[in-house]
Amino acid sequence: MKRRTFIEKSTATTLGALIAPRFFNSKKISPLKGNIQPLVVCTWSFDKASAAALKALNDGKTSLEAAVEGVAIEENNPYNTTVGLGGAPDREGTVSLDACVMNHLGNCGAVLAVENIKNVAALAQAVMEKTPHVILTGNGAKNFALEQGFVAENLLTEESKLNWEKWLKTANYQPVINIENHDTIGMLCRDKDGNIEGACTTSGLAYKMKGRVGDSPIIGSGLFIDNQIGGAVATGMGEEVLKTVGSFLIVELMRQGKTPQEACEEAVARILEKNPGKPNFQVAYLAMNKQGTVGAYSIHSGFTYMHAQEENKIIKADAAF
Ligand code: ASP
């Protein structure tokens, strides 16, 4: 054998040896068979959102259409202070919203720090479908929204304004754990063809610095889907989810054979390893695999999620503390 051929061969073998174990560790993916029942899961107790998304799936809409319609229920709800209209403002009194979507082909779209537009998940979908980009931010995102026919409006409700003014008296920034038992809405839908798609939308942490963006609109952190494996969404202290790329991590752990529950627990464990003791912040994960098995786990107890199939149920997740 010529020396050059030998080097090429041995390189190929070495590379093969390095790469192969990953493939062998991956769970064998078997295609779904039989009658697939549409399924919706979403963070927190947003029962109207999950019901609307399930109805959309049962009406034959795609998983993405269902997710965007479902989360819009909360984006339009002025009494929800963590999403869309009525969302708590930043410390300067401005409501700025973040959202992302991901479809079963692995395409995604996101908008960051958008003002005056409440349906930011639909806007993220428009970024994915109508632009050559994945992310638009701030004024660029807002101008694109206006071009697309979204309506600009004041998102700071009288109640949110009063709460912010009260907050200004101490201006103590301490995100609350399980705020009012609702928060960012992250939703995963699986349609009758078994395709998983989802959306994540939030006003972010109350009284954040102007310009702050958390995990929710960042693909891989607030939301990630691999249609062969499953999907995951996050809620809680976005900085900690970002540092561990939580949703991507969960999908990759499921790829390696972990159940959605085990994968969510491992992703929480990664955060706890970096924050010894009992952290004073909350992070919660929700995951669904291709077979429709669902798992959820949080740092502190109190995290609930919706599971909508035959019934639209609120389920309390297990927690580390
Ligand atoms: N994850 C969101 C953020 O950090 C907030 C939340 O879900 O509580 O912006």
XYZ file of C-alpha atoms and ligand atoms in Angstrom:
330
model
C 0.000 0.000 0.000
C 1.332 3.426 -0.902
C 2.056 5.647 2.088
C -0.545 8.238 1.012
C -3.316 5.654 0.693
C -2.363 4.265 4.062
C -2.579 7.694 5.713
C -5.983 8.320 4.129
C -7.248 4.927 5.243
C -5.974 5.196 8.772
C -7.398 8.726 9.082
C -10.740 7.468 7.912
C -10.624 4.627 10.450
C -9.634 6.936 13.293
C -12.399 9.388 12.385
C -14.810 6.490 12.094
C -13.840 5.318 15.547
C -14.377 8.805 16.948
C -17.720 9.345 15.296
C -19.175 5.850 15.435
C -19.897 5.617 19.168
C -22.214 8.603 18.902
C -24.291 6.856 16.303
C -24.298 3.622 18.280
C -25.388 5.548 21.380
C -28.275 7.121 19.478
C -31.628 5.508 20.004
C -32.922 3.705 16.957
C -35.766 5.786 15.581
C -38.765 3.749 14.554
C -41.423 5.485 12.472
C -44.802 6.009 14.115
C -47.467 3.544 13.024
C -51.244 3.456 13.228
C -53.664 6.161 14.162
C -51.816 9.133 15.625
C -53.818 11.238 18.030
C -53.164 14.982 18.012
C -51.524 16.140 21.221
C -50.788 19.545 22.747
C -48.651 20.336 25.760
C -47.795 23.769 27.100
C -46.140 25.313 30.117
C -48.239 26.432 33.094
C -52.003 26.289 33.496
C -52.962 27.941 30.227
C -55.990 25.719 29.638
C -57.644 28.000 27.071
C -54.462 28.076 25.016
C -54.063 24.290 24.974
C -57.773 23.827 24.208
C -57.570 26.251 21.267
C -54.477 24.518 19.894
C -56.050 21.058 20.200
C -59.178 22.300 18.418
C -56.999 23.702 15.630
C -55.235 20.320 15.263
C -58.552 18.469 15.245
C -59.764 20.909 12.563
C -56.839 19.753 10.404
C -54.459 22.671 10.931
C -50.710 22.097 11.069
C -48.921 21.824 14.396
C -47.337 25.224 13.851
C -50.645 26.907 13.043
C -52.142 25.280 16.138
C -49.267 26.391 18.386
C -49.324 29.976 17.120
C -53.128 30.153 17.535
C -52.919 28.555 20.970
C -50.294 30.882 22.424
C -52.078 33.917 20.898
C -54.866 33.358 23.447
C -52.418 34.389 26.169
C -50.669 37.057 24.083
C -54.106 38.709 23.725
C -55.008 38.326 27.400
C -54.426 41.697 29.147
C -54.591 40.039 32.602
C -51.613 37.803 31.910
C -48.641 39.871 33.076
C -45.999 37.568 31.605
C -46.946 37.346 27.922
C -48.060 39.781 25.209
C -50.551 42.568 25.979
C -50.348 43.494 29.672
C -46.912 41.898 30.050
C -44.802 43.444 32.817
C -42.509 46.143 31.411
C -38.757 46.556 31.685
C -37.420 48.878 34.382
C -37.932 51.893 32.103
C -41.625 51.096 31.736
C -41.521 49.645 28.222
C -43.143 46.310 27.366
C -40.822 44.378 25.053
C -41.697 40.916 23.856
C -39.714 37.871 22.705
C -40.886 34.794 20.773
C -39.767 31.976 18.543
C -41.263 29.132 16.528
C -39.840 25.942 15.065
C -41.392 23.576 12.545
C -41.019 19.878 11.793
C -38.516 20.545 9.000
C -36.131 22.181 11.455
C -36.880 25.687 10.199
C -37.267 28.416 12.766
C -37.965 32.092 13.267
C -37.561 34.458 16.201
C -38.181 38.036 17.258
C -36.387 39.721 20.151
C -37.221 42.841 22.164
C -40.217 43.869 20.067
C -42.366 46.783 21.224
C -46.057 47.496 20.464
C -46.840 44.214 18.679
C -48.641 41.639 20.834
C -48.751 38.537 18.601
C -45.021 37.963 18.496
C -45.244 34.185 17.931
C -47.124 34.877 14.679
C -44.467 37.478 13.894
C -41.721 34.892 14.480
C -43.585 32.582 12.087
C -43.624 35.373 9.494
C -39.864 35.858 9.940
C -39.395 32.129 9.304
C -41.712 31.980 6.297
C -41.284 35.361 4.620
C -37.699 36.480 5.171
C -34.297 34.964 4.405
C -33.445 35.323 8.118
C -34.059 33.509 11.392
C -33.978 36.399 13.877
C -35.209 40.001 13.726
C -34.825 42.335 16.690
C -36.245 45.583 18.042
C -37.314 48.188 15.502
C -36.404 45.970 12.560
C -38.847 43.359 13.832
C -41.501 45.983 14.521
C -41.191 47.563 11.072
C -41.416 44.130 9.468
C -44.550 43.453 11.541
C -46.178 46.664 10.322
C -45.327 45.790 6.709
C -46.983 42.417 7.278
C -50.194 44.042 8.532
C -49.705 43.552 12.287
C -51.272 46.408 14.269
C -49.161 48.557 16.622
C -50.694 49.161 20.030
C -49.815 50.217 23.549
C -49.060 46.996 25.458
C -48.687 48.610 28.899
C -52.042 48.204 30.629
C -53.097 50.493 33.472
C -52.578 47.625 35.938
C -49.064 46.798 34.694
C -48.203 50.490 34.831
C -49.387 50.757 38.454
C -47.387 47.662 39.426
C -44.295 49.063 37.748
C -44.704 52.392 39.553
C -44.979 50.488 42.824
C -41.851 48.525 41.936
C -39.942 51.738 41.193
C -40.204 52.726 44.870
C -37.683 50.051 45.828
C -36.440 49.092 42.356
C -35.296 45.763 43.801
C -34.787 43.289 40.963
C -35.652 39.833 42.244
C -37.574 37.624 39.793
C -40.373 35.837 41.617
C -40.540 32.026 41.612
C -43.727 30.664 39.968
C -45.153 34.138 39.491
C -48.940 33.888 39.838
C -48.553 30.318 38.605
C -48.215 31.432 35.021
C -45.324 32.711 33.012
C -43.805 32.255 29.574
C -45.944 30.034 27.394
C -44.014 27.360 25.530
C -46.168 24.995 23.496
C -45.493 21.771 21.574
C -48.099 20.315 19.201
C -48.139 16.963 17.434
C -50.594 16.647 14.542
C -52.307 13.553 13.101
C -49.275 12.922 10.856
C -47.044 12.845 13.944
C -45.259 16.103 13.090
C -44.110 18.115 16.087
C -43.905 21.916 15.902
C -44.035 24.609 18.548
C -43.894 28.182 19.773
C -42.578 30.056 22.786
C -43.662 33.613 23.691
C -43.000 35.914 26.665
C -42.631 39.432 27.978
C -39.507 38.158 29.745
C -38.632 38.824 33.351
C -40.498 41.706 34.962
C -38.396 44.868 35.368
C -35.483 43.499 33.356
C -32.889 45.955 32.026
C -33.922 47.607 28.776
C -32.727 45.436 25.905
C -32.445 42.266 28.013
C -33.441 39.096 26.181
C -33.816 35.726 27.903
C -33.993 32.163 26.680
C -37.524 32.183 25.308
C -36.829 33.432 21.748
C -33.489 31.633 21.437
C -33.777 28.411 19.460
C -32.187 25.636 21.505
C -32.789 27.395 24.815
C -36.480 28.332 25.143
C -37.604 25.890 22.437
C -36.098 23.135 20.331
C -37.643 20.505 18.115
C -36.173 17.654 16.138
C -39.128 16.014 14.459
C -37.408 12.606 14.482
C -36.953 12.732 18.244
C -39.275 15.223 19.957
C -39.278 18.723 21.389
C -38.731 20.701 24.563
C -39.643 24.109 25.980
C -38.427 26.072 28.986
C -39.721 28.660 31.410
C -38.152 30.470 34.345
C -34.824 32.236 34.778
C -33.757 32.609 31.174
C -30.109 33.330 31.945
C -29.696 29.844 33.442
C -31.476 28.143 30.547
C -29.254 30.018 28.081
C -26.055 28.937 29.869
C -26.993 25.278 29.485
C -28.897 25.497 26.147
C -31.629 23.620 27.957
C -34.153 22.658 25.268
C -31.509 21.479 22.813
C -29.877 19.497 25.597
C -33.165 17.741 26.392
C -33.798 16.774 22.767
C -30.248 15.457 22.444
C -30.634 13.444 25.668
C -33.847 11.946 24.265
C -31.952 11.107 21.074
C -29.490 9.154 23.216
C -32.335 7.118 24.675
C -33.503 9.046 27.734
C -37.236 9.379 28.331
C -38.637 12.940 28.253
C -38.841 12.825 32.063
C -35.225 11.680 32.487
C -34.048 14.276 29.979
C -35.851 17.127 31.788
C -34.404 15.977 35.121
C -30.886 15.845 33.679
C -31.249 19.361 32.225
C -32.332 20.681 35.646
C -29.417 18.794 37.244
C -26.971 20.591 34.919
C -28.235 23.931 36.279
C -28.109 22.737 39.887
C -24.502 21.561 39.448
C -23.547 25.137 38.613
C -25.647 26.588 41.461
C -24.965 24.526 44.584
C -27.569 24.595 47.351
C -31.162 25.679 46.841
C -31.227 28.358 44.143
C -33.499 31.360 44.577
C -34.720 31.132 41.004
C -37.024 28.815 39.107
C -36.395 26.915 35.868
C -38.884 24.414 34.485
C -38.761 22.177 31.430
C -41.452 20.357 29.472
C -40.671 17.780 26.781
C -42.505 15.475 24.407
C -41.042 12.676 22.337
C -42.163 11.444 18.941
C -44.314 8.740 20.548
C -46.214 11.392 22.522
C -44.671 10.539 25.891
C -44.391 13.695 27.976
C -42.042 14.648 30.801
C -41.583 17.764 32.929
C -39.363 18.837 35.803
C -38.500 22.036 37.628
C -36.116 23.314 40.264
C -38.857 24.399 42.694
C -42.233 22.741 43.068
C -45.232 24.599 41.728
C -44.629 24.170 38.013
C -47.717 22.967 36.178
C -48.306 22.169 32.540
C -51.238 21.429 30.237
C -51.688 18.074 28.496
C -54.489 18.150 25.937
C -55.554 15.010 24.079
C -58.812 13.264 25.047
C -58.942 15.608 28.016
C -57.418 19.017 28.647
C -55.605 18.332 31.937
C -53.466 20.439 34.264
C -50.567 18.356 35.569
C -48.231 19.242 38.418
C -44.620 18.492 37.582
C -42.128 16.939 39.978
C -39.372 19.195 41.227
C -35.904 19.043 42.741
C -37.010 21.098 45.794
N -37.850 32.467 30.512
C -38.337 33.830 30.489
C -37.190 34.766 30.381
O -36.172 34.545 31.016
C -39.158 34.227 31.642
C -39.963 33.184 32.317
O -40.316 32.161 31.733
O -40.242 33.372 33.500
O -37.313 35.777 29.747
